[in-house]
Amino acid sequence: MSKKIVLIDGHSILNRAFYGLPLLTNKEGLHTNAVYGFLNILFRILDEENPDYLTVAFDLHAPTFRHKMFDDYKGTRKPMPEELREQVPVIKELLGAMNIQVVTLEGYEADDVLGTIAAKCENEGISVCIVSGDRDLLQLATANTKIRIPKTKRGGTEIEDYLESDVKEKYQVTPQEFIDVKALMGDSSDNIPGVAGIGEKTATKLIVQYHSLDGIYENIDEMKAGKIKNSLVENKETAYMSLDLARICVDAPVDFSIDAALINNFYTEEAYEYFVKLEFRNMLKKFSDNSDNNKKREIKNSFNIIEDLADAEKIFTEALNTDNIGFDPIYDKKLLGISICIDDEKVYFIKTGGFITPDYLTGKCIELIDNCKSVSVMDLKYCLNIFDCLAKEENENKIFDIGLMGYIVNPLDNSYTYEKIADNFLGLQLKSRTDILLKASLSEVFEEDVQKIVEIACSAAYTAKFSKNVLLEKLVEMQSDKLYYEIERPLAITLYYMEKEGIIADRASLEEYSVQLGERIDVLQKEIYLKADEEFNINSPKQLGEILFEKLKLPNGKKTKTGYSTSAEVLEQLKDKHDIIPLILEYRTLSKLKSTYADGLVTFIDKEDGRIRSTFQQKVTATGRISSTDPNLQNIPVRMELGRLIRKVFVPREGCKFIDADYSQIELRVLAHLSEDEKLIEAFNRGDDIHKITASQVFHIPFDEVTSLQRRNAKAVNFGIIYGISAFGLSKDLGISRKEATEYIEKYFETYPKIKSYIDSLVTEGKEHGYVTTMYGRRRPIPELKSGNYTTRSFGERVAMNSPIQGTAADIIKIAMTKVDKRLRKEGLKSRLLLQVHDELLIEAYENEVEKAMIILKEEMINAAELNVELEVDMHVGSNWYEAK
């Protein structure tokens, strides 16, 4: 037989792929793991079989002739998980886009469709390969019809192959006899009853001897008396019904065309767009063999290196007259070159060397930025370090930060580099900077293979230019364009100035603090040994677990393959069970404080000016909060006094003071505004102690009689509501029963009914739209809300409840930062904004400017947003950060 067809059991392979791979989602929150796994199996089969024809059969969500025969057919099957269900139409659409024939038939199953097509093809002299995870299809095996069954083994996929002879060898029966075996033994997955008391072994033995049900019942009188014979006699009707249920129909009225099954071009433009949308990046290389796609997506041919001064002059002149240029500098201790994208055929890397000196290039770039119509860059904050003219107020509205725009459109992505943006928004596969450089530096590659630098710079400039309008349209569609123009882009400039300033860390004080921590850690270690009555490695979870749960017999020990869990969560639950636990918790906190901060910060101190310059990350958190790295100054432990003391090592320059301003309960104030709850708004505007007034109202006691414990509990509920806390979580936090915690939450919502309505509306909004939104148009996608897993879905609901509140608070502090920074500069002060830590801002103010700087700081923070409640700021001045805080 010269021709071959591959037939795929669609639902079976999709189901197998779904359970064989972890859940995956694209940026829109669509689950994709089943489709991804299906395609992997499809491509593997095609590579191995090299067929002429291909068809995929799917079941329909409707009763079949078997349901009419037996009402409970497949009645025990669990419903399809929602994460899998949503992928069924996706795979069908994708197969259609790939020119792959999909066949279904009402009243019949995919098995019947496959069986019928296989019989037709074999009769026409075409060899058949059927791919399914369902062993029922082994009954279709012949000398020319092969059944291929994928299986997961040792973390990979192996495929078992069965022709007629293979079935006989493995199961002792022929493919036709295989049906009779199933009729006798039944099938719990399909709810085929079979004959009571007969399992696979007995069924196989009977069919090997008698070859069929007919053979068994023709010889039933000769069979030895016993349970098996009695059951066969009593269940004869059920046995034959089971036979009919198990037999695949090979003459169903299937509308099948062998011409439509002919393999043509899978890699169509439409299919490419599907692969891009589903984010199957590693599969996109399969499209490279398609010349049309290759021609459209090969942009490297447009990359040009410029080493001649006259050519560089022409390019700068042309760029000045271009509506929007893509721009990317290459800098490694000095300017190595810049890339300019004018159009899709004019992408240039102007290299330093000869008459094109770094000073010449810098001057021309400043002139270009100041005078051109629009400049798109991948990372504005990075570019500001090279060309600070980008920060000029007159230039601000014509500079576009593509990475920031990509972040606002999809805050769940893990990076916003040129290759990611090109992939997500232009459908382009570009080599990343990391893949090109490997472990070498820019300078090394510049000297050894400048074409690699050309590829990096030109890819970035091209992406910046051509993704600008795509992203702008997205932002307008999402109603997030103001968020970009008014908050995020101006903030990039503010963060650049803050990073440039840095903050002084006194080396001697840091060393003294390290000694202080070390002394306390030594004391704690001895006390822990004393409580344990032996010495052990406190930093070893295995040894610690054995001490706590085996020696000290503490409750709730959870043993894993590597030993007992000693996570912070586990230890917090044991805090009141033994005196050793608080000591261990403190030991861990101080050990981290010593290694990360007391010892770790020294490496970040600039040797010339003694300042630490943290990097502020603007495109990391999904809620919009700013984070910091190298070093992280936002996670300094402040719960214990010894942790707070590290702030003493941060000091202002000579002749200056620190001014620290902290929003008071900003997230609760945002909650009051967004929920429009009159009671909470009124309490804030009266200036009440919000936790005390909440305790008074929730517990129905006079304000003056509220105890400190009741206030603490009310505070936990107040802040817990913001974070979507459950009764279980609150009970753990307060050390009360779940019933009491439930009553607290219910009373809270009775007191503030509009908060309950508002929070419920957020969950509804999240489920309807797939995202929630802050007051300023920041979207937070929540794919978890679609999950069939209760824990994942519950997490999604908490995210829906707290993201608009946290995100709005984050947006307000960002607005305040930019306003403070701009006003300090505009009014000619030398004082500067240095740090932002959550809801807190720190200014280094010259002593003769302290009063003025305090006024600016307070006014701009209070007026950063118009809410139904007044924003309140706590402000202090000090000679170090500890005093100012």
XYZ file of N, CA, C and O in Angstrom, residues 99-155:
228
model
N -5.578 23.760 8.015
C -6.075 22.973 6.873
C -6.172 21.484 7.189
O -5.974 20.624 6.323
N -6.470 21.169 8.470
C -6.614 19.769 8.875
C -8.098 19.446 8.995
O -8.837 20.146 9.695
N -8.526 18.383 8.322
C -9.940 18.006 8.313
C -10.384 17.519 9.693
O -9.753 16.649 10.284
N -11.480 18.098 10.200
C -12.079 17.680 11.475
C -13.449 17.088 11.170
O -14.255 17.697 10.465
N -13.723 15.877 11.710
C -14.977 15.184 11.411
C -15.708 14.837 12.706
O -15.090 14.361 13.665
N -17.004 15.098 12.746
C -17.874 14.694 13.856
C -19.155 14.117 13.243
O -19.451 14.351 12.070
N -19.910 13.380 14.052
C -21.170 12.814 13.564
C -22.156 12.682 14.720
O -21.878 11.981 15.706
N -23.263 13.393 14.610
C -24.267 13.360 15.673
C -24.827 11.951 15.827
O -25.117 11.259 14.842
N -24.986 11.518 17.092
C -25.517 10.186 17.383
C -24.441 9.120 17.450
O -24.722 7.968 17.786
N -23.199 9.484 17.110
C -22.085 8.538 17.123
C -20.899 9.151 17.873
O -20.802 10.364 18.016
N -20.007 8.261 18.323
C -18.801 8.718 18.998
C -17.646 8.836 18.002
O -17.712 8.308 16.891
N -16.596 9.509 18.451
C -15.402 9.648 17.598
C -14.848 8.284 17.220
O -14.357 8.087 16.104
N -14.956 7.291 18.129
C -14.485 5.929 17.828
C -15.183 5.374 16.585
O -14.556 4.727 15.739
N -16.492 5.624 16.483
C -17.263 5.131 15.337
C -16.840 5.837 14.055
O -16.760 5.218 12.987
N -16.579 7.136 14.178
C -16.116 7.906 13.015
C -14.768 7.360 12.553
O -14.541 7.111 11.356
N -13.865 7.127 13.505
C -12.540 6.610 13.170
C -12.640 5.200 12.570
O -11.961 4.886 11.580
N -13.469 4.370 13.176
C -13.628 3.000 12.684
C -14.169 2.962 11.266
O -13.708 2.171 10.423
N -15.152 3.831 10.996
C -15.757 3.869 9.657
C -14.757 4.367 8.612
O -14.628 3.788 7.535
N -14.049 5.461 8.943
C -13.066 6.016 8.001
C -11.941 5.002 7.769
O -11.482 4.813 6.629
N -11.507 4.330 8.848
C -10.435 3.339 8.716
C -10.854 2.207 7.763
O -10.075 1.799 6.898
N -12.090 1.739 7.922
C -12.586 0.653 7.057
C -12.654 1.103 5.601
O -12.241 0.373 4.687
N -13.150 2.320 5.367
C -13.255 2.853 4.001
C -11.876 2.972 3.362
O -11.664 2.595 2.206
N -10.941 3.533 4.121
C -9.596 3.745 3.576
C -8.899 2.430 3.272
O -8.235 2.288 2.234
N -9.043 1.472 4.180
C -8.388 0.182 3.942
C -8.969 -0.499 2.721
O -8.238 -1.114 1.934
N -10.275 -0.376 2.511
C -10.926 -0.957 1.324
C -10.422 -0.299 0.037
O -10.451 -0.918 -1.038
N -9.974 0.972 0.161
C -9.482 1.695 -1.018
C -7.969 1.558 -1.172
O -7.340 2.276 -1.955
N -7.371 0.669 -0.361
C -5.947 0.406 -0.496
C -5.046 1.389 0.216
O -3.855 1.517 -0.104
N -5.596 2.125 1.177
C -4.803 3.104 1.938
C -4.498 2.518 3.314
O -5.408 2.066 4.028
N -3.242 2.517 3.710
C -2.906 2.010 5.039
C -3.302 3.068 6.085
O -3.311 4.266 5.810
N -3.630 2.577 7.291
C -4.234 3.441 8.306
C -3.410 3.418 9.590
O -2.936 2.356 10.014
N -3.264 4.603 10.175
C -2.657 4.723 11.505
C -3.639 5.488 12.380
O -3.977 6.637 12.085
N -4.141 4.879 13.447
C -5.093 5.526 14.360
C -4.361 5.864 15.652
O -3.715 5.001 16.260
N -4.474 7.124 16.089
C -3.799 7.576 17.318
C -4.852 7.880 18.372
O -5.731 8.728 18.172
N -4.777 7.167 19.489
C -5.760 7.361 20.559
C -5.174 6.876 21.873
O -4.327 5.980 21.899
N -5.652 7.460 22.953
C -5.251 6.986 24.269
C -6.197 5.912 24.785
O -6.030 5.396 25.889
N -7.186 5.546 23.974
C -8.242 4.613 24.378
C -7.975 3.229 23.781
O -7.964 3.055 22.559
N -7.773 2.241 24.653
C -7.462 0.888 24.189
C -8.649 0.211 23.508
O -8.484 -0.826 22.867
N -9.836 0.778 23.612
C -10.998 0.207 22.919
C -10.736 0.118 21.417
O -11.288 -0.741 20.726
N -9.899 1.043 20.917
C -9.665 1.065 19.477
C -8.787 -0.077 18.990
O -8.610 -0.265 17.781
N -8.229 -0.863 19.913
C -7.435 -2.030 19.500
C -8.271 -3.001 18.681
O -7.733 -3.759 17.880
N -9.590 -2.978 18.840
C -10.468 -3.870 18.070
C -10.443 -3.536 16.575
O -10.895 -4.330 15.750
N -9.907 -2.334 16.230
C -9.843 -1.929 14.823
C -8.545 -2.347 14.152
O -8.378 -2.154 12.940
N -7.599 -2.891 14.933
C -6.294 -3.252 14.376
C -6.424 -4.365 13.330
O -7.170 -5.333 13.511
N -5.707 -4.194 12.220
C -5.612 -5.230 11.194
C -4.152 -5.285 10.748
O -3.292 -4.609 11.317
N -3.918 -6.032 9.679
C -2.553 -6.076 9.142
C -2.164 -4.731 8.540
O -0.973 -4.416 8.423
N -3.174 -3.928 8.154
C -2.904 -2.644 7.516
C -3.440 -1.441 8.289
O -3.368 -0.317 7.808
N -4.010 -1.685 9.448
C -4.474 -0.592 10.318
C -3.750 -0.726 11.649
O -3.936 -1.708 12.388
N -2.916 0.284 11.920
C -2.093 0.269 13.136
C -2.708 1.223 14.158
O -3.101 2.350 13.834
N -2.782 0.768 15.408
C -3.268 1.619 16.510
C -2.048 2.084 17.296
O -1.224 1.270 17.725
N -1.942 3.415 17.495
C -0.821 3.980 18.248
C -1.371 4.624 19.515
O -2.225 5.512 19.467
N -0.875 4.163 20.671
C -1.385 4.626 21.967
C -0.267 5.337 22.740
O 0.668 4.689 23.229
N -0.340 6.680 22.851
C 0.682 7.414 23.619
C 0.534 7.143 25.115
O -0.580 7.087 25.654
N 1.673 6.988 25.787
C 1.679 6.784 27.246
C 2.775 7.646 27.851
O 3.808 7.893 27.225
N 2.554 8.112 29.092
C 3.583 8.877 29.796
C 4.420 7.922 30.632
O 3.895 7.205 31.477
N 5.721 7.924 30.360
C 6.643 7.080 31.119
C 7.888 7.880 31.435
O 8.454 8.524 30.555
N 8.280 7.853 32.712
C 9.490 8.544 33.165
C 9.524 10.004 32.692
O 10.538 10.519 32.245
N 8.358 10.665 32.787
C 8.284 12.089 32.470
C 8.232 12.402 30.985
O 8.124 13.552 30.590
